[in-house]
PDB file of C-alpha atoms and ligand atoms in Angstrom:
ATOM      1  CA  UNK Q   1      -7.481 235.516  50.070  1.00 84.00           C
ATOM      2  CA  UNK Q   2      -5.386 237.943  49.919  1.00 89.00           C
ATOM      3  CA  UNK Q   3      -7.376 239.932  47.125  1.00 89.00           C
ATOM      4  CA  UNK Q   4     -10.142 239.875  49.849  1.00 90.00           C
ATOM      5  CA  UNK Q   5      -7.784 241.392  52.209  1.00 88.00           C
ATOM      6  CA  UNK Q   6      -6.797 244.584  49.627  1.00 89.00           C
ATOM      7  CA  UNK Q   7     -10.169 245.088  48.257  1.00 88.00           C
ATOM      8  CA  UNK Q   8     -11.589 245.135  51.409  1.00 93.00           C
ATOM      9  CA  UNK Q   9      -9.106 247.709  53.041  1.00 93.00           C
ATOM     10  CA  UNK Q  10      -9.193 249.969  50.078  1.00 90.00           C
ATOM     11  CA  UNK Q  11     -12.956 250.015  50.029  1.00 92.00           C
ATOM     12  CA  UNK Q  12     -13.314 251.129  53.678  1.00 95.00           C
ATOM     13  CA  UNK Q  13      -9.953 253.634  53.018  1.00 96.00           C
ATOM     14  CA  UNK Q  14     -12.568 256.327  53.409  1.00 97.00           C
ATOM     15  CA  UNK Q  15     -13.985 255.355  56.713  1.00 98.00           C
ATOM     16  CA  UNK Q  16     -10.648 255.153  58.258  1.00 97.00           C
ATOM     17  CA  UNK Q  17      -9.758 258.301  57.313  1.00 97.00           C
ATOM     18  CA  UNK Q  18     -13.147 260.103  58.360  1.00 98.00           C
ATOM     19  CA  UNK Q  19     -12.271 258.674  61.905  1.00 96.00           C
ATOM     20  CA  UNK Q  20      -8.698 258.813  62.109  1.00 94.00           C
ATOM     21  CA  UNK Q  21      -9.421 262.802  60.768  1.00 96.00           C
ATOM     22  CA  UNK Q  22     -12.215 263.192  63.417  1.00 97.00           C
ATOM     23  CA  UNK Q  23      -9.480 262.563  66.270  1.00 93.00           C
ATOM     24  CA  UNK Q  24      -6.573 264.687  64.472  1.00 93.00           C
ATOM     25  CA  UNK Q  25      -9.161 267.697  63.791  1.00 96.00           C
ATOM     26  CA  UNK Q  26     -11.413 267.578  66.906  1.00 96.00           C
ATOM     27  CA  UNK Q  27     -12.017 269.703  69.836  1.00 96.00           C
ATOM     28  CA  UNK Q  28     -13.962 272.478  70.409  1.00 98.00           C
ATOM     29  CA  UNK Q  29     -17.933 272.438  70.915  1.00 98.00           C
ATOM     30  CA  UNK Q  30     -19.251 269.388  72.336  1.00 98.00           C
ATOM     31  CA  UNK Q  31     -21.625 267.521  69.781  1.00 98.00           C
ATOM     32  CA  UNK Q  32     -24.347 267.280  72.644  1.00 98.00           C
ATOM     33  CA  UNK Q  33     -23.612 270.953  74.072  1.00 98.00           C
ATOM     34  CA  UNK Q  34     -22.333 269.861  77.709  1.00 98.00           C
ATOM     35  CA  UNK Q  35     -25.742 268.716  78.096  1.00 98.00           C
ATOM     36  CA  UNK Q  36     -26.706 265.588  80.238  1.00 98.00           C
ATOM     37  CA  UNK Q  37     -28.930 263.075  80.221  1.00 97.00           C
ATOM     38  CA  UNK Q  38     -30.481 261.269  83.810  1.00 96.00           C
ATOM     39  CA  UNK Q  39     -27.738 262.826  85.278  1.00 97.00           C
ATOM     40  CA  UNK Q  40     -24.997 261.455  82.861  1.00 98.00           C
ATOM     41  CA  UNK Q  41     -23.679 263.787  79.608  1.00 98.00           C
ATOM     42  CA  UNK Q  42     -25.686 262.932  76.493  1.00 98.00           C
ATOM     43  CA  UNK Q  43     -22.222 261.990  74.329  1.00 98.00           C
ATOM     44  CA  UNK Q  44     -19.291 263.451  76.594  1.00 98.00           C
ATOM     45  CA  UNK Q  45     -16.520 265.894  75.676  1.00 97.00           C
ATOM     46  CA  UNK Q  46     -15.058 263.532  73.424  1.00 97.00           C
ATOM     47  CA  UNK Q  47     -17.680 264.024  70.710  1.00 98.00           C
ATOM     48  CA  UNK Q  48     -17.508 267.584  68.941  1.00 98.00           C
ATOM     49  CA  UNK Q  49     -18.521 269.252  65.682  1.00 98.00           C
ATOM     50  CA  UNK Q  50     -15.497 270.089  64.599  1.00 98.00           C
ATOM     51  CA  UNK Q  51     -14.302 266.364  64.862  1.00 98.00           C
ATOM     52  CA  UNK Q  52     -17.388 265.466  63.223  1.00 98.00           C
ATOM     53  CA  UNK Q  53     -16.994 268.252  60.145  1.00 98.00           C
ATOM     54  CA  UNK Q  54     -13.210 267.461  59.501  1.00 98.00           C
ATOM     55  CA  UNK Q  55     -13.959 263.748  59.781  1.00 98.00           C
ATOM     56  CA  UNK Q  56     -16.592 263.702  57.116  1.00 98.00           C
ATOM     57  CA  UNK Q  57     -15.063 266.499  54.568  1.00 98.00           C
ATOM     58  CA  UNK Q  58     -11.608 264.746  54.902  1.00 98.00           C
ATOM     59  CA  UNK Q  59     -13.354 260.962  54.214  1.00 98.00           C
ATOM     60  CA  UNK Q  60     -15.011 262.264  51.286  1.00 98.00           C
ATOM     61  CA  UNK Q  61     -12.078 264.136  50.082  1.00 97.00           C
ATOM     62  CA  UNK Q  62     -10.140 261.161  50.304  1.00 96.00           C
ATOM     63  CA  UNK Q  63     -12.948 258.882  48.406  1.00 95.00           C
ATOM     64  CA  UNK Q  64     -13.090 261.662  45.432  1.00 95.00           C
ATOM     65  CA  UNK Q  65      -8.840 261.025  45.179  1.00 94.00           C
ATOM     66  CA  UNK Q  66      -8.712 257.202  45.725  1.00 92.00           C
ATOM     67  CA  UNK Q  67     -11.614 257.018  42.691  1.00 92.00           C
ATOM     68  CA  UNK Q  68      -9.158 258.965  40.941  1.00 92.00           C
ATOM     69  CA  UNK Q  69      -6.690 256.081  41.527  1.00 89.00           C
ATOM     70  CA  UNK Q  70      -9.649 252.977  40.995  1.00 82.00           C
ATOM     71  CA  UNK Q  71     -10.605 254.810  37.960  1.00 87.00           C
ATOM     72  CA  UNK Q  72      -6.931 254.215  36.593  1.00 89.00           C
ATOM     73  CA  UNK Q  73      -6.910 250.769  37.201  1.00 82.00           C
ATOM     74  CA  UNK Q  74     -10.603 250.358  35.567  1.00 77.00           C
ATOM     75  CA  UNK Q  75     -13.234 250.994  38.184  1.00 71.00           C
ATOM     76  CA  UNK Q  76     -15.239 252.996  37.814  1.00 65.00           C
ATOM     77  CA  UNK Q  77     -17.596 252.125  40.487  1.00 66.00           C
ATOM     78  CA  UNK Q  78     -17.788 254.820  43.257  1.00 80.00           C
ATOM     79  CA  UNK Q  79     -19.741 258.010  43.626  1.00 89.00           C
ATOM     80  CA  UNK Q  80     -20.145 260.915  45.527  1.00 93.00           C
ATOM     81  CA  UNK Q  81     -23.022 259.288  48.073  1.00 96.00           C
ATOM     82  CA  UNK Q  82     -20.902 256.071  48.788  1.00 96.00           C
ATOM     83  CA  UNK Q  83     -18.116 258.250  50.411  1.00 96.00           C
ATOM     84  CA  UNK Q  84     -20.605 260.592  52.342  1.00 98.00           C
ATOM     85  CA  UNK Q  85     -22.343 257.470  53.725  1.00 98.00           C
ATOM     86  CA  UNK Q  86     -18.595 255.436  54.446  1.00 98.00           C
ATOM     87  CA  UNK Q  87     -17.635 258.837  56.435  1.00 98.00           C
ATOM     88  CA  UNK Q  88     -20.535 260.015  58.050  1.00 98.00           C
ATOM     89  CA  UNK Q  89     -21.397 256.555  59.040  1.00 98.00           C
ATOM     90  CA  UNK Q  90     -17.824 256.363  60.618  1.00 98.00           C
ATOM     91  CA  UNK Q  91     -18.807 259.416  62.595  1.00 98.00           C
ATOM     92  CA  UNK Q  92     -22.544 258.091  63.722  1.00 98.00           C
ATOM     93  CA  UNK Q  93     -21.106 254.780  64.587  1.00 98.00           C
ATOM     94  CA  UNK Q  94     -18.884 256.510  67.272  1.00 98.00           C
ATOM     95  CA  UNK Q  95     -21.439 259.033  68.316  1.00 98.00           C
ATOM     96  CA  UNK Q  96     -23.780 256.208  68.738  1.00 98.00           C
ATOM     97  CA  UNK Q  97     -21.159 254.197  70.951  1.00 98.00           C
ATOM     98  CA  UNK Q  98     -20.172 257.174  73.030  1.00 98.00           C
ATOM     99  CA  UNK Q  99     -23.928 257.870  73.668  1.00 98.00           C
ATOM    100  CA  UNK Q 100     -24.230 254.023  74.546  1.00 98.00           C
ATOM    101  CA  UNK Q 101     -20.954 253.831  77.214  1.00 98.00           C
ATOM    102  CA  UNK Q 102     -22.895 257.142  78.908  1.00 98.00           C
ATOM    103  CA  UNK Q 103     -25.749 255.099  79.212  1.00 98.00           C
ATOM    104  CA  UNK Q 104     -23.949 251.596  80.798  1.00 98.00           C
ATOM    105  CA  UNK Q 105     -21.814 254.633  83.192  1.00 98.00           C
ATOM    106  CA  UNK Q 106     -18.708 254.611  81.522  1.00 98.00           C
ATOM    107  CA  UNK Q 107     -16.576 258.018  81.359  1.00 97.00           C
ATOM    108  CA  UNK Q 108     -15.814 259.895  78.533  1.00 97.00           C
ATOM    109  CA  UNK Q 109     -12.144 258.802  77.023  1.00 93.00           C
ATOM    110  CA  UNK Q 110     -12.560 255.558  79.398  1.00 94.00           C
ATOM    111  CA  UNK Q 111     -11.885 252.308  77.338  1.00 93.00           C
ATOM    112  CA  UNK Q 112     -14.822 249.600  75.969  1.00 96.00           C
ATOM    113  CA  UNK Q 113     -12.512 247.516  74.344  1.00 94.00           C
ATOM    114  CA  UNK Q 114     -13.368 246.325  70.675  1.00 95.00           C
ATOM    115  CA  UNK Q 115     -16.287 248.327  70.545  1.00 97.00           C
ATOM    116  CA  UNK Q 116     -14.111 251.380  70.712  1.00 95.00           C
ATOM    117  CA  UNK Q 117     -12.238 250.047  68.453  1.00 96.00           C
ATOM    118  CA  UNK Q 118     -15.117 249.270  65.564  1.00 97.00           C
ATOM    119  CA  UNK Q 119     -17.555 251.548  66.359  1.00 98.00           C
ATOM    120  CA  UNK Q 120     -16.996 253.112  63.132  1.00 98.00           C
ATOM    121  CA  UNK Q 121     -16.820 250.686  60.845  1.00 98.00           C
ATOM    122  CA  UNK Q 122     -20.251 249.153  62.319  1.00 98.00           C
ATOM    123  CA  UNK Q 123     -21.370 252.836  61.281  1.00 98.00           C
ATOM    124  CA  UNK Q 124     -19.706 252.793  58.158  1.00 98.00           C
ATOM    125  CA  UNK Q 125     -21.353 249.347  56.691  1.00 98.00           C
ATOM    126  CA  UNK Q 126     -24.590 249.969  58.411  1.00 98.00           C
ATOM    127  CA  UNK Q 127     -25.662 253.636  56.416  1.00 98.00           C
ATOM    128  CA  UNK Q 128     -23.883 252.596  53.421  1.00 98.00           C
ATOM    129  CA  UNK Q 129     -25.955 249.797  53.298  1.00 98.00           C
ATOM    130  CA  UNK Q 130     -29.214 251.608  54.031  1.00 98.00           C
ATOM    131  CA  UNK Q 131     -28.367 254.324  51.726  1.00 97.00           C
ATOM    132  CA  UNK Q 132     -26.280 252.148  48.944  1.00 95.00           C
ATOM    133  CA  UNK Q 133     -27.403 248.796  49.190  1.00 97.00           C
ATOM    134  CA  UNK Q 134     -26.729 248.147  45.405  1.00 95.00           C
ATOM    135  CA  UNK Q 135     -23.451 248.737  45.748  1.00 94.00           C
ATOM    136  CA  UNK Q 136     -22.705 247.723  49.432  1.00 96.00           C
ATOM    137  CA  UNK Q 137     -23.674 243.773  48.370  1.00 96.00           C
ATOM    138  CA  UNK Q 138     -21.798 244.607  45.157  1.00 93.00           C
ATOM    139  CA  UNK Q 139     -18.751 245.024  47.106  1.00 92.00           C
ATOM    140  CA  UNK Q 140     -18.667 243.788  50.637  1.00 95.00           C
ATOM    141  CA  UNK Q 141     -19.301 240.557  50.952  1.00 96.00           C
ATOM    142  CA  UNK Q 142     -19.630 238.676  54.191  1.00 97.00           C
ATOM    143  CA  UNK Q 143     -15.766 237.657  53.980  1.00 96.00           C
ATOM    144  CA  UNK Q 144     -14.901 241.305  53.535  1.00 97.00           C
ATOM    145  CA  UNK Q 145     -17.017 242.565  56.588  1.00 98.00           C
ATOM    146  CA  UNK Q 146     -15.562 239.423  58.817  1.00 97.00           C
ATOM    147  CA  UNK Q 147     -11.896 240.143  57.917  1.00 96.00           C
ATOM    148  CA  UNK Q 148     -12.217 244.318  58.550  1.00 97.00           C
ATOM    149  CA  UNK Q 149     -14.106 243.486  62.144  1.00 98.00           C
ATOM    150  CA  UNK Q 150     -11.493 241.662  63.045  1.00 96.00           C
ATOM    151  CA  UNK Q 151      -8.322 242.898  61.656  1.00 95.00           C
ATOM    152  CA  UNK Q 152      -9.190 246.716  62.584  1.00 96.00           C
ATOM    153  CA  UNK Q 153      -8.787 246.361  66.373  1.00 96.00           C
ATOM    154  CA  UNK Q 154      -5.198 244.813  65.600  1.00 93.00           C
ATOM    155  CA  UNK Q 155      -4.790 247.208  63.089  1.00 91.00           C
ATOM    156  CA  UNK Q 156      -5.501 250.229  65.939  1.00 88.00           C
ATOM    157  CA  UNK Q 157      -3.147 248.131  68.353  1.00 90.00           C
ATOM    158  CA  UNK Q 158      -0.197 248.520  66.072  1.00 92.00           C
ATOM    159  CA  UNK Q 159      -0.638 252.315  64.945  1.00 88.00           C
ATOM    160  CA  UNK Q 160      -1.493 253.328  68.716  1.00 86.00           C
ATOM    161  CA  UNK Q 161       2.239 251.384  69.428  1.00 92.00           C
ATOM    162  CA  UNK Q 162       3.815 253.458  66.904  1.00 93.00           C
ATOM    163  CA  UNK Q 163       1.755 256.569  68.164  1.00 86.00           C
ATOM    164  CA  UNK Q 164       3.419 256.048  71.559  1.00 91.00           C
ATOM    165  CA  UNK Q 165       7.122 255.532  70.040  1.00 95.00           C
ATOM    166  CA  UNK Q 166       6.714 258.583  68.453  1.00 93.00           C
ATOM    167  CA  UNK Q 167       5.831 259.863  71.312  1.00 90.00           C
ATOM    168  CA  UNK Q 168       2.482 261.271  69.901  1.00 83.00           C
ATOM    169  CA  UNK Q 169       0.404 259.778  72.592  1.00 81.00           C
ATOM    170  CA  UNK Q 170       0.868 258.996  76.493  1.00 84.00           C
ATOM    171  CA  UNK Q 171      -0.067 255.522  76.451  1.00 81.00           C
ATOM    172  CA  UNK Q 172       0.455 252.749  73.946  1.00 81.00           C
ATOM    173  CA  UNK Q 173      -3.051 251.877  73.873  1.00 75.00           C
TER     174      UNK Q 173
HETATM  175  N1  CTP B   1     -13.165 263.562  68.460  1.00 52.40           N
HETATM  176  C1  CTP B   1     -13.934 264.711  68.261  1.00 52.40           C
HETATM  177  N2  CTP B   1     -15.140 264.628  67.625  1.00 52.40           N
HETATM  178  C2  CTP B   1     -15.613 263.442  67.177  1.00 52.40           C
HETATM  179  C3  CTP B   1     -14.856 262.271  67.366  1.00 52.40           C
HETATM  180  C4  CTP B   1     -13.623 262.363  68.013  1.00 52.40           C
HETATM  181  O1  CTP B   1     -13.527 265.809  68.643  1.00 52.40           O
HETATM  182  N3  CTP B   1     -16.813 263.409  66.552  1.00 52.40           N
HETATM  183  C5  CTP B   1     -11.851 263.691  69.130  1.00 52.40           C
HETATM  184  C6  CTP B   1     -11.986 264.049  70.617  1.00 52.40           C
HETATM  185  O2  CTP B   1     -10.920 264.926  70.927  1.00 52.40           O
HETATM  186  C7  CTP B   1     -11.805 262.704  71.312  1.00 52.40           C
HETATM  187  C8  CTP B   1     -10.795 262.026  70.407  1.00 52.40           C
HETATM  188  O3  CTP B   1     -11.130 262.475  69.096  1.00 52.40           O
HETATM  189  O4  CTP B   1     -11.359 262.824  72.620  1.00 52.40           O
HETATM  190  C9  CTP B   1     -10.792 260.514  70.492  1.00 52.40           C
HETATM  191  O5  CTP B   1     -12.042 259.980  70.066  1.00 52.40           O
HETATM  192  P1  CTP B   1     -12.751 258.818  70.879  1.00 52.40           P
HETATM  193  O6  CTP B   1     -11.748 257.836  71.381  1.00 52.40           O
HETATM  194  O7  CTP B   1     -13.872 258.326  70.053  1.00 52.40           O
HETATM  195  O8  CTP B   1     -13.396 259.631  72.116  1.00 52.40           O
HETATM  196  P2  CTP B   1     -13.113 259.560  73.669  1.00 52.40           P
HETATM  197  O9  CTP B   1     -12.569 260.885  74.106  1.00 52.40           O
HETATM  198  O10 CTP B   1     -12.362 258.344  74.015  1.00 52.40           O
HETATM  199  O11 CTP B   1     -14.583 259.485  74.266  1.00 52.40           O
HETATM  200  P3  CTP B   1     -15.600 258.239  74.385  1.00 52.40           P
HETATM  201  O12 CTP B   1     -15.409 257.661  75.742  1.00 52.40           O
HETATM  202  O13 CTP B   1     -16.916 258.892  74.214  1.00 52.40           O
HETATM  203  O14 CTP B   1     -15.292 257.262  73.307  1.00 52.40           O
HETATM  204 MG1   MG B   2     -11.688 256.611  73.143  1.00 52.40          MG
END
């Protein structure tokens, strides 16, 4: 079980980052250019190309070094397109749920709990699948995908908490 649990963390390591990065790097031009859609913005404020740049080159930076780090342990197994999928997905998965809570009338930066919370790993299993699916049933199995959906929102709980405490966000949430 608890093999599950590593493996599966380490394999998504990349799509963390890419979204983690997008928040620490963003800001800037909006993705959708301030433009609106029936009246409501196409993706909001919240979604801009400098998030979305430093979110992928930072994911796939961080895939090329932990493959360093498999490769020393014996595997071999990851390449250039599996990290560019894992990160960009990241990012498409929360463009794609931003452009969805426009749609339903929800403000930018207002919550849609859990959904904010995995938007990008939906993203993240969803292109690497349609663009790795070789590897992606190779290495995620259902187990893997069950345990990340439901550990990440606890996961985002705890580092928002410590966020707060260190005073690097308002609200502890
Ligand atoms: N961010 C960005 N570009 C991205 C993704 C995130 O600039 N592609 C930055 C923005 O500053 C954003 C912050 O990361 O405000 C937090 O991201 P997120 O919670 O996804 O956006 P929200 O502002 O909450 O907007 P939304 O309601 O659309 O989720
Ligand atoms: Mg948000």
């Amino acid at each position: 079980m608890i093999e599950i649990f590593v493996e599966a963390i380490w394999l998504i390591l990349p799509a963390y980052i890419a979204n983690s990065s997008a928040v620490l790097l963003g800001g800037g031009k909006p993705i959708d250019f301030g433009k609106k859609w029936r009246g409501k913005p196409i993706l909001g404020e919240g979604k801009t190309w400098r998030g979305l740049a430093g979110g992928i080159i930072c994911g796939v930076i961080s895939g090329i070094i932990l493959n360093k780090i498999w490769n020393l342990f014996g595997y071999g197994f990851s390449s250039f397109l599996i990290f560019l999928s894992l990160s960009f997905g990241a990012l498409l998965g929360d463009i794609a749920k931003s452009f969805f809570k426009r749609r339903i009338g929800i403000a930018r930066g207002k919550p849609l709990p859990v959904l904010d919370q995995i938007d990008f790993l939906i993203g993240a299993f969803f292109l690497t699948f349609i663009l790795n699916k070789d590897w992606f049933l190779a290495h995620f199995t259902l187990l893997h995908i069950l345990f990340l959906l439901f550990l990440t929102p606890f996961l985002h709980l705890v580092t928002n908490i410590i966020a707060y405490l260190l005073g690097l966000k308002d609200v502890p949430w």
